[in-house]
Structures are given as structure tokens and as C-alpha cells.
Amino acid sequence: FYGSLRLEGHDLNKRGNSLGDDRKTLEAEAAVKIYKIENDLANHVKERDEELTREERLFNAKIAQQIDRINLDVELRQEELEKHKEEKKVEFKAIEKKAREELGAAPTEMTQSHRNQLIAIDDLMISERSRLETYRDDETSEATIMFERSQAVKRAETERRKAAAGDNVARIRLDVSKKVKSFEFEWQGHAAKWLQVAKRKVAVKKKDDDDARMGKKKKKGGG
């Protein structure tokens, strides 16, 4: 009476016990995929960090060289103007000496003109230093801005890679969870149907047995 039902129940029990193995298999396959994603990401991040560090070191060295070169230009220009000023002093001194010898005294207009020309050289020294230092600072600032933009683009690309890897890992884990739940739901559905059939068969068998016992009692009573 229960032959096919018992066999189906045995199969269901066996299938239920294997659900755990199926889950472990799916999780192991997912772990391999996740490891590859995370390992690839780690290698990319390591290479990118090393690249950024290397580029920053080279950039700082280049900027330092540029600053040194411009600072040298500043000092050379200052020396050039200082030399020019000293030459003018010697020239003006000779002119004023000759004027004193010829006129008894150097004209005020002459000495004032000489003084103004020397002041103009001092002003030029200040303005030239300021011009070159401003140029140095502007060049450094512009180069730094461009470099930081380039670095930011590369860092943003790495962050996108991290986000994509995180999404892929989450998707893989979600797929495993869905498959496991699907297997479990399918098994629970079959088990519930089997249980309903089993209950009905047990009820029918009980009724048949009860009817049979009642029939025997009636026969005994009638005899």
C-alpha cells in the first residue's frame, strides 16, 4: 500500500540531505570567482599606488629642478644688474669729477640725474626679482594643478574598479543565495505535496482498517 509513497519519501529525504552539499558546492565555486576578482583588484591597486608614488617622486624632482633653475636666473639677473649699477657708479663718478675740475662743482641736474638712474636700477632689480619669482610660482602652481588632476583621474578610475569589484562580488553572493533558496523552495514544495498525499493515504488506510474491523465484529456478532 505504501510502496511508492515510501520510495518517494526516501528520495525526498535523500534530496533534502544533499541540499547542504549543493550549497557548499555553489559557495566553493563562488569563492573561487570572488578570490579572482579581489586578487585582480588588489594587484591593480598595488600597481596603481606604486605608479602614483613613482610619478609623484618624479614630479617633485622636476619641480625642484625648475625652481632651482628659476632661482638661479633670479640671482644671475640680480648680479647682472648689480654689476651694471657698479659700472654706472664708476662712470658717473668720473663724469662728476671731470665737471668739478672744469666747472668747480658738478651741476645739480647732473648729480640728480645720476642718482635717479641708480635708483632706477635698484627699482629694476626689485621688479625683475618679483617678475621672475612670480613666474616661478605661477609655473609651479600650474604644473601642480595639472599633475594633481592627472593623479585624481587615476585615483577615480581605481575607485570605480573597487566599486565594480564590490558589485560583482555582491552579485555572485546574491546568485548563490537565490539558487540555494530556489533548491530549498523546490524541495519544500515536493515535500509538502508528499506529506499531503501521505496524510490522505494514511487516513484512507485507517478508514479501511477500521471498516474491516467493524465488518469482522458484525460477522462475529451475527454468528
PDB file of N, CA and C in Angstrom, residues 52 146-158 160:
ATOM      1  N   LEU A  52      51.536  55.861  -8.909  1.00  0.00           N
ATOM      2  CA  LEU A  52      51.285  57.223  -8.402  1.00  0.00           C
ATOM      3  C   LEU A  52      52.457  57.714  -7.560  1.00  0.00           C
ATOM      4  N   MET A 146      47.892  70.687 -12.788  1.00  0.00           N
ATOM      5  CA  MET A 146      47.768  69.703 -13.861  1.00  0.00           C
ATOM      6  C   MET A 146      48.151  68.300 -13.367  1.00  0.00           C
ATOM      7  N   PHE A 147      49.211  68.238 -12.569  1.00  0.00           N
ATOM      8  CA  PHE A 147      49.648  66.944 -12.047  1.00  0.00           C
ATOM      9  C   PHE A 147      48.594  66.346 -11.118  1.00  0.00           C
ATOM     10  N   GLU A 148      48.044  67.165 -10.220  1.00  0.00           N
ATOM     11  CA  GLU A 148      47.039  66.671  -9.273  1.00  0.00           C
ATOM     12  C   GLU A 148      45.765  66.233  -9.992  1.00  0.00           C
ATOM     13  N   ARG A 149      45.422  66.920 -11.087  1.00  0.00           N
ATOM     14  CA  ARG A 149      44.258  66.496 -11.881  1.00  0.00           C
ATOM     15  C   ARG A 149      44.505  65.111 -12.467  1.00  0.00           C
ATOM     16  N   SER A 150      45.707  64.923 -13.010  1.00  0.00           N
ATOM     17  CA  SER A 150      46.065  63.631 -13.592  1.00  0.00           C
ATOM     18  C   SER A 150      46.021  62.532 -12.535  1.00  0.00           C
ATOM     19  N   GLN A 151      46.550  62.824 -11.354  1.00  0.00           N
ATOM     20  CA  GLN A 151      46.535  61.850 -10.263  1.00  0.00           C
ATOM     21  C   GLN A 151      45.103  61.554  -9.826  1.00  0.00           C
ATOM     22  N   ALA A 152      44.270  62.600  -9.770  1.00  0.00           N
ATOM     23  CA  ALA A 152      42.875  62.433  -9.340  1.00  0.00           C
ATOM     24  C   ALA A 152      42.106  61.546 -10.315  1.00  0.00           C
ATOM     25  N   VAL A 153      42.376  61.702 -11.615  1.00  0.00           N
ATOM     26  CA  VAL A 153      41.718  60.865 -12.639  1.00  0.00           C
ATOM     27  C   VAL A 153      42.075  59.403 -12.414  1.00  0.00           C
ATOM     28  N   LYS A 154      43.337  59.132 -12.149  1.00  0.00           N
ATOM     29  CA  LYS A 154      43.783  57.753 -11.935  1.00  0.00           C
ATOM     30  C   LYS A 154      43.212  57.181 -10.639  1.00  0.00           C
ATOM     31  N   ARG A 155      43.142  58.015  -9.594  1.00  0.00           N
ATOM     32  CA  ARG A 155      42.552  57.539  -8.333  1.00  0.00           C
ATOM     33  C   ARG A 155      41.060  57.256  -8.503  1.00  0.00           C
ATOM     34  N   ALA A 156      40.384  58.115  -9.274  1.00  0.00           N
ATOM     35  CA  ALA A 156      38.942  57.922  -9.514  1.00  0.00           C
ATOM     36  C   ALA A 156      38.708  56.626 -10.288  1.00  0.00           C
ATOM     37  N   GLU A 157      39.599  56.348 -11.239  1.00  0.00           N
ATOM     38  CA  GLU A 157      39.468  55.114 -12.021  1.00  0.00           C
ATOM     39  C   GLU A 157      39.643  53.894 -11.113  1.00  0.00           C
ATOM     40  N   THR A 158      40.571  53.994 -10.164  1.00  0.00           N
ATOM     41  CA  THR A 158      40.777  52.907  -9.204  1.00  0.00           C
ATOM     42  C   THR A 158      39.550  52.735  -8.318  1.00  0.00           C
ATOM     43  N   ARG A 160      36.512  53.431  -9.147  1.00  0.00           N
ATOM     44  CA  ARG A 160      35.478  52.795  -9.973  1.00  0.00           C
ATOM     45  C   ARG A 160      35.725  51.288 -10.063  1.00  0.00           C
TER      46      ARG A 160
END
